[in-house]
CSV table of C-alpha atoms in Angstrom, one decimal:
chain,number,residue,atom,x,y,z
A,264,MET,CA,-74.0,178.0,356.7
A,265,VAL,CA,-74.5,174.9,354.6
A,266,LEU,CA,-74.0,171.4,356.1
A,267,ARG,CA,-72.4,169.1,353.5
A,268,THR,CA,-71.7,166.0,355.6
A,269,GLN,CA,-74.1,163.3,356.6
A,270,GLY,CA,-72.8,163.1,360.1
A,271,ALA,CA,-73.6,166.7,360.8
A,272,ILE,CA,-77.2,166.2,359.5
A,273,ARG,CA,-77.6,163.1,361.8
A,274,ALA,CA,-76.3,165.1,364.7
A,275,LEU,CA,-79.0,167.7,364.2
A,276,ASP,CA,-81.7,165.1,364.0
A,277,ARG,CA,-80.7,163.8,367.5
A,278,LEU,CA,-81.2,167.2,369.1
A,279,PRO,CA,-84.4,167.5,371.2
A,280,VAL,CA,-87.3,169.5,369.6
A,281,ARG,CA,-88.3,172.5,371.7
A,282,THR,CA,-92.0,173.1,372.2
A,283,TRP,CA,-93.1,176.6,372.8
A,284,LEU,CA,-96.1,177.2,375.2
A,285,LEU,CA,-98.3,180.3,374.9
A,286,PRO,CA,-99.5,182.1,378.0
A,287,ASP,CA,-103.1,181.4,379.0
A,288,PHE,CA,-104.2,185.0,378.3
A,289,LEU,CA,-103.1,184.8,374.6
A,290,VAL,CA,-105.0,181.6,373.8
A,291,PRO,CA,-108.5,183.0,373.6
A,292,ALA,CA,-107.3,185.9,371.3
A,293,LEU,CA,-105.9,183.5,368.8
A,294,LEU,CA,-108.9,181.3,368.7
A,295,LEU,CA,-111.3,184.2,367.8
A,296,PRO,CA,-111.7,185.2,364.1
A,297,PRO,CA,-110.1,188.5,363.2
A,298,LYS,CA,-112.4,191.5,363.3
A,299,CYS,CA,-112.3,194.3,360.7
A,300,ARG,CA,-112.2,197.8,362.1
A,301,HIS,CA,-114.4,200.3,360.2
A,302,PHE,CA,-113.5,203.9,359.8
A,303,SER,CA,-116.8,205.1,361.3
A,304,ARG,CA,-118.2,203.8,364.5
A,305,THR,CA,-121.7,204.8,363.6
A,306,PRO,CA,-123.9,201.7,363.2
A,307,HIS,CA,-124.9,201.0,359.6
A,308,HIS,CA,-128.6,201.7,358.9
A,309,ARG,CA,-130.4,201.9,355.6
A,310,SER,CA,-132.1,205.0,354.4
A,311,ARG,CA,-135.8,205.4,355.0
A,312,ILE,CA,-136.4,208.3,352.6
A,313,GLY,CA,-138.5,206.3,350.2
A,314,SER,CA,-141.0,205.2,352.9
A,315,ALA,CA,-141.4,208.6,354.4
A,316,GLN,CA,-144.8,210.2,353.8
A,317,LEU,CA,-145.3,213.5,352.0
A,318,SER,CA,-147.7,216.2,353.1
A,319,LEU,CA,-149.7,218.1,350.5
A,320,PRO,CA,-150.5,221.8,351.2
A,321,GLN,CA,-154.1,222.9,350.8
A,322,GLU,CA,-153.5,224.7,347.5
A,323,VAL,CA,-151.7,221.8,345.9
A,324,ASN,CA,-153.5,219.1,343.9
A,325,LEU,CA,-152.1,215.7,343.0
A,326,ARG,CA,-153.5,213.3,340.4
A,327,LEU,CA,-152.3,209.9,339.3
A,328,LEU,CA,-152.8,209.0,335.6
A,329,GLU,CA,-152.7,205.4,334.5
A,330,PRO,CA,-150.6,204.4,331.5
A,331,PRO,CA,-152.5,204.3,328.1
A,332,PRO,CA,-153.6,200.8,327.1
A,333,GLN,CA,-151.2,199.0,324.7
A,334,LYS,CA,-152.2,197.9,321.3
A,335,GLN,CA,-152.9,194.2,320.7
A,336,ASN,CA,-150.2,192.1,318.9
A,337,THR,CA,-147.5,194.6,319.9
A,338,ILE,CA,-144.4,194.0,322.0
A,339,ALA,CA,-143.2,196.9,324.1
A,340,ARG,CA,-139.5,197.0,325.0
A,341,THR,CA,-140.2,199.0,328.2
A,342,GLU,CA,-143.1,198.6,330.7
A,343,PRO,CA,-145.7,201.4,330.6
A,344,MET,CA,-145.2,204.0,333.4
A,345,LYS,CA,-147.8,205.9,335.4
A,346,THR,CA,-147.8,209.7,335.5
A,347,VAL,CA,-148.2,211.9,338.6
A,348,GLU,CA,-149.4,215.4,338.0
A,349,VAL,CA,-148.8,218.1,340.6
A,350,GLU,CA,-150.5,221.5,340.3
A,351,GLY,CA,-150.1,224.5,342.6
A,352,PRO,CA,-150.4,228.3,342.7
A,353,LEU,CA,-146.8,229.0,341.6
A,354,GLY,CA,-147.1,226.7,338.6
A,355,MET,CA,-149.5,228.9,336.7
A,356,VAL,CA,-147.0,230.0,334.2
A,357,PRO,CA,-148.0,229.2,330.6
A,358,ARG,CA,-145.2,227.4,328.9
A,359,PRO,CA,-144.9,224.7,326.3
A,360,SER,CA,-144.2,221.1,327.4
A,361,GLU,CA,-140.5,220.4,328.2
A,362,ILE,CA,-139.4,216.8,328.9
A,363,ILE,CA,-136.4,216.7,331.3
A,364,ASN,CA,-135.4,213.2,332.6
A,365,GLN,CA,-138.9,211.9,332.6
A,366,ARG,CA,-140.3,215.0,334.2
A,367,SER,CA,-142.4,217.6,332.4
A,368,ILE,CA,-144.0,221.0,333.0
A,369,THR,CA,-147.1,221.8,330.9
A,370,ALA,CA,-149.2,224.9,331.5
A,371,GLY,CA,-148.8,225.1,335.2
A,372,LYS,CA,-148.6,221.4,335.9
A,373,MET,CA,-145.5,219.5,336.9
A,374,SER,CA,-145.6,215.7,336.2
A,375,LEU,CA,-143.4,212.8,337.2
A,376,GLN,CA,-143.4,209.3,335.7
A,377,LEU,CA,-143.5,206.3,338.1
A,378,PRO,CA,-141.9,203.0,337.2
A,379,ALA,CA,-144.1,200.0,336.9
A,380,TYR,CA,-142.9,198.4,340.1
A,381,MET,CA,-143.8,201.5,342.2
A,382,SER,CA,-147.2,202.5,343.5
A,383,LEU,CA,-148.5,205.7,345.0
A,384,ASP,CA,-151.0,205.9,347.9
A,385,HIS,CA,-152.9,209.2,348.2
A,386,ASP,CA,-155.0,209.8,351.3
A,387,ARG,CA,-157.3,212.7,350.4
A,388,GLU,CA,-158.6,213.2,353.9
A,389,THR,CA,-155.3,213.6,355.6
A,390,ARG,CA,-153.6,214.9,352.4
A,391,LYS,CA,-150.7,212.4,352.8
A,392,VAL,CA,-148.9,210.7,350.0
A,393,SER,CA,-146.7,207.7,350.3
A,394,LEU,CA,-144.7,205.5,347.8
A,395,SER,CA,-144.1,201.8,347.9
A,396,ILE,CA,-142.3,199.2,345.8
A,397,LEU,CA,-142.9,195.6,345.0
A,398,ASP,CA,-139.7,194.0,346.1
A,399,ARG,CA,-137.5,195.6,348.8
A,400,LYS,CA,-134.7,193.1,348.3
A,401,GLU,CA,-134.2,194.4,344.7
A,402,ARG,CA,-131.4,197.0,344.7
A,403,ARG,CA,-132.7,198.9,341.7
A,404,GLN,CA,-136.1,199.3,343.2
A,405,ARG,CA,-134.7,200.5,346.5
A,406,GLU,CA,-132.5,203.1,344.8
A,407,MET,CA,-135.3,204.5,342.6
A,408,TRP,CA,-137.7,204.5,345.6
A,409,GLY,CA,-135.9,207.3,347.5
A,410,THR,CA,-135.0,209.1,344.3
A,411,THR,CA,-138.6,209.3,343.1
A,412,ARG,CA,-139.8,210.4,346.5
A,413,ALA,CA,-137.2,213.2,346.5
A,414,TYR,CA,-138.3,214.3,343.0
A,415,LEU,CA,-141.9,214.3,344.0
A,416,ASN,CA,-141.1,216.3,347.2
A,417,ASN,CA,-139.3,218.9,345.0
A,418,HIS,CA,-142.2,219.2,342.7
A,419,ILE,CA,-144.6,219.8,345.6
A,420,LEU,CA,-142.4,222.5,347.1
A,421,GLY,CA,-141.8,224.0,343.7
A,422,VAL,CA,-145.5,224.6,342.9
A,423,SER,CA,-146.4,225.7,346.4
A,424,GLU,CA,-143.3,227.7,347.7
A,425,GLY,CA,-140.8,227.7,344.9
A,426,HIS,CA,-137.1,227.1,344.8
A,427,THR,CA,-134.5,229.9,345.2
A,428,ALA,CA,-130.8,230.3,344.8
A,429,ILE,CA,-128.8,233.3,346.0
A,430,LEU,CA,-125.4,234.0,344.4
A,431,ARG,CA,-122.8,236.3,346.0
A,432,LEU,CA,-120.2,238.1,343.8
A,433,VAL,CA,-117.0,238.6,345.9
A,434,GLY,CA,-114.2,240.5,344.2
A,435,VAL,CA,-113.1,244.0,343.4
A,436,GLY,CA,-115.3,245.4,340.6
A,437,TYR,CA,-117.5,242.3,340.4
A,438,ARG,CA,-121.1,243.4,339.4
A,439,ALA,CA,-124.2,241.8,338.0
A,440,THR,CA,-127.2,243.5,336.2
A,441,MET,CA,-130.3,242.3,334.4
A,442,GLU,CA,-130.6,243.3,330.8
A,443,PRO,CA,-133.6,242.9,328.4
A,444,SER,CA,-131.3,242.1,325.4
A,445,ALA,CA,-127.9,240.8,324.8
A,446,VAL,CA,-125.2,241.5,322.2
A,447,SER,CA,-123.4,238.1,322.2
A,448,VAL,CA,-126.3,235.8,322.8
A,449,GLN,CA,-129.5,235.3,320.8
A,450,PRO,CA,-132.8,235.1,322.7
A,451,GLU,CA,-134.3,231.6,322.9
A,452,TYR,CA,-137.9,232.8,323.4
A,453,PRO,CA,-139.7,236.2,323.2
A,454,GLY,CA,-139.2,238.4,326.2
A,455,GLN,CA,-136.1,236.5,327.6
A,456,GLN,CA,-134.1,238.4,330.2
A,457,PHE,CA,-130.3,238.2,330.4
A,458,VAL,CA,-127.9,238.2,333.3
A,459,SER,CA,-124.9,240.4,332.6
A,460,LEU,CA,-121.8,239.7,334.7
A,461,LYS,CA,-118.7,241.9,335.1
A,462,VAL,CA,-116.2,239.6,336.8
A,463,GLY,CA,-112.8,240.6,335.6
A,464,TYR,CA,-113.0,239.8,331.9
A,465,SER,CA,-112.5,242.3,329.1
A,466,HIS,CA,-116.1,241.9,328.1
A,467,PRO,CA,-119.4,241.3,330.0
A,468,ILE,CA,-120.6,237.7,330.3
A,469,GLU,CA,-124.2,237.4,329.1
A,470,LEU,CA,-126.4,234.5,330.1
A,471,GLY,CA,-130.0,234.0,329.1
A,472,VAL,CA,-132.5,233.2,331.9
A,473,PRO,CA,-134.2,229.8,331.3
A,474,ARG,CA,-137.9,229.7,330.5
A,475,GLY,CA,-140.1,229.7,333.6
A,476,MET,CA,-137.5,231.2,335.9
A,477,LYS,CA,-137.1,234.7,337.4
A,478,ALA,CA,-133.8,236.4,338.0
A,479,SER,CA,-133.2,239.7,339.8
A,480,THR,CA,-130.3,241.7,341.3
A,481,PRO,CA,-131.4,243.2,344.6
A,482,GLN,CA,-127.8,244.4,345.0
A,483,PRO,CA,-125.0,244.8,342.5
A,484,THR,CA,-123.2,241.9,344.1
A,485,ARG,CA,-126.3,239.7,344.6
A,486,ILE,CA,-128.3,237.5,342.1
A,487,LEU,CA,-131.6,236.0,343.2
A,488,LEU,CA,-132.9,233.1,341.1
A,489,GLU,CA,-136.5,231.8,341.5
A,490,GLY,CA,-138.3,229.0,339.8
A,491,ILE,CA,-140.6,226.1,340.3
A,492,GLU,CA,-138.2,223.4,339.2
A,493,LYS,CA,-135.2,222.9,341.5
A,494,GLU,CA,-133.0,221.2,338.9
A,495,VAL,CA,-133.3,224.2,336.5
A,496,VAL,CA,-132.6,226.7,339.2
A,497,ASN,CA,-129.5,225.0,340.5
A,498,GLN,CA,-128.2,224.2,337.0
A,499,PHE,CA,-128.4,227.9,336.0
A,500,ALA,CA,-126.7,228.9,339.2
A,501,ALA,CA,-123.9,226.5,338.4
A,502,ARG,CA,-123.6,228.0,334.9
A,503,ILE,CA,-123.1,231.5,336.5
A,504,ARG,CA,-120.7,230.2,339.1
A,505,LYS,CA,-118.6,228.5,336.4
A,506,TRP,CA,-117.3,231.9,335.2
A,507,ARG,CA,-115.6,232.7,338.5
A,508,VAL,CA,-115.1,229.6,340.7
A,509,PRO,CA,-114.1,230.6,344.3
A,510,GLU,CA,-110.3,230.5,344.7
A,511,PRO,CA,-108.7,229.7,348.0
A,512,TYR,CA,-106.0,232.4,348.2
A,513,LYS,CA,-107.9,235.6,348.1
A,514,GLY,CA,-111.4,234.2,348.6
A,515,LYS,CA,-112.7,235.8,345.3
A,516,GLY,CA,-115.4,234.2,343.1
A,517,ILE,CA,-119.1,233.6,342.8
A,518,PHE,CA,-120.6,231.8,345.8
A,519,VAL,CA,-123.9,229.9,345.6
A,520,ASN,CA,-126.2,230.1,348.7
A,521,GLY,CA,-124.2,229.4,351.9
A,522,GLU,CA,-121.1,228.2,350.1
A,523,THR,CA,-117.8,229.0,351.9
A,524,ILE,CA,-114.1,228.3,351.1
A,525,ARG,CA,-111.2,227.7,353.5
A,526,LEU,CA,-108.4,230.2,352.7
A,527,LYS,CA,-104.8,228.8,352.2
A,528,ALA,CA,-101.7,230.5,353.4
A,529,LYS,CA,-99.9,232.6,350.8
A,530,LYS,CA,-96.9,231.2,349.2
A,531,ILE,CA,-93.9,233.3,350.4
A,532,LYS,CA,-90.6,232.7,348.6
């Protein structure tokens, strides 16, 4: 409704203005700032993985190597990095040096490079190892603190106990065998073993075992992978799993370690 006359507008101005009063119990709620409700009720705490100490077994030796001195009148784009060498009983496999993401394995020794802002404290009496960083307020240093500690822990476990992965082949006619040679794949080094998979294809799938790893088939539907480097073991397990990813309707596929899958209801038309 549009009021076009001046008299009607003046009549509206003479009307008393109503004031609304809030109840007393609503006033404190409106004065407080709004609170955001989080999905999780667990209190937020930062990770303490980087500051956790590492225990060295008796048969494992650790050595810290300082970076080589820089030449005079030269400008380096990156800061020199220290090297941590870890040696154990399971690392005595002669193999050439392989650099993988600043980690290397050379003749039974696993090494890890530390950034310049990170220091390592090795107590030889108690056989404890701890890492520390220069500035805990720096986000990059905090991130690499826990990551480097996890890598070092994996190296210590690798040369002392080793890393394993167990693969289960679930499906009618699924089989796995170890072969000394392959038809479709050329060997990468002398004496390389090959995993032959029969998982429903018209031809067997042949995969070469990486250097420094051991693969065996205790059962026709089981594959056991062993190695001193966790990343290589899990990466090779992922390559095998890729050929038959577990599907949710019949539950068939290649399962790694304790992997499970929730079955879906069948589609009935």
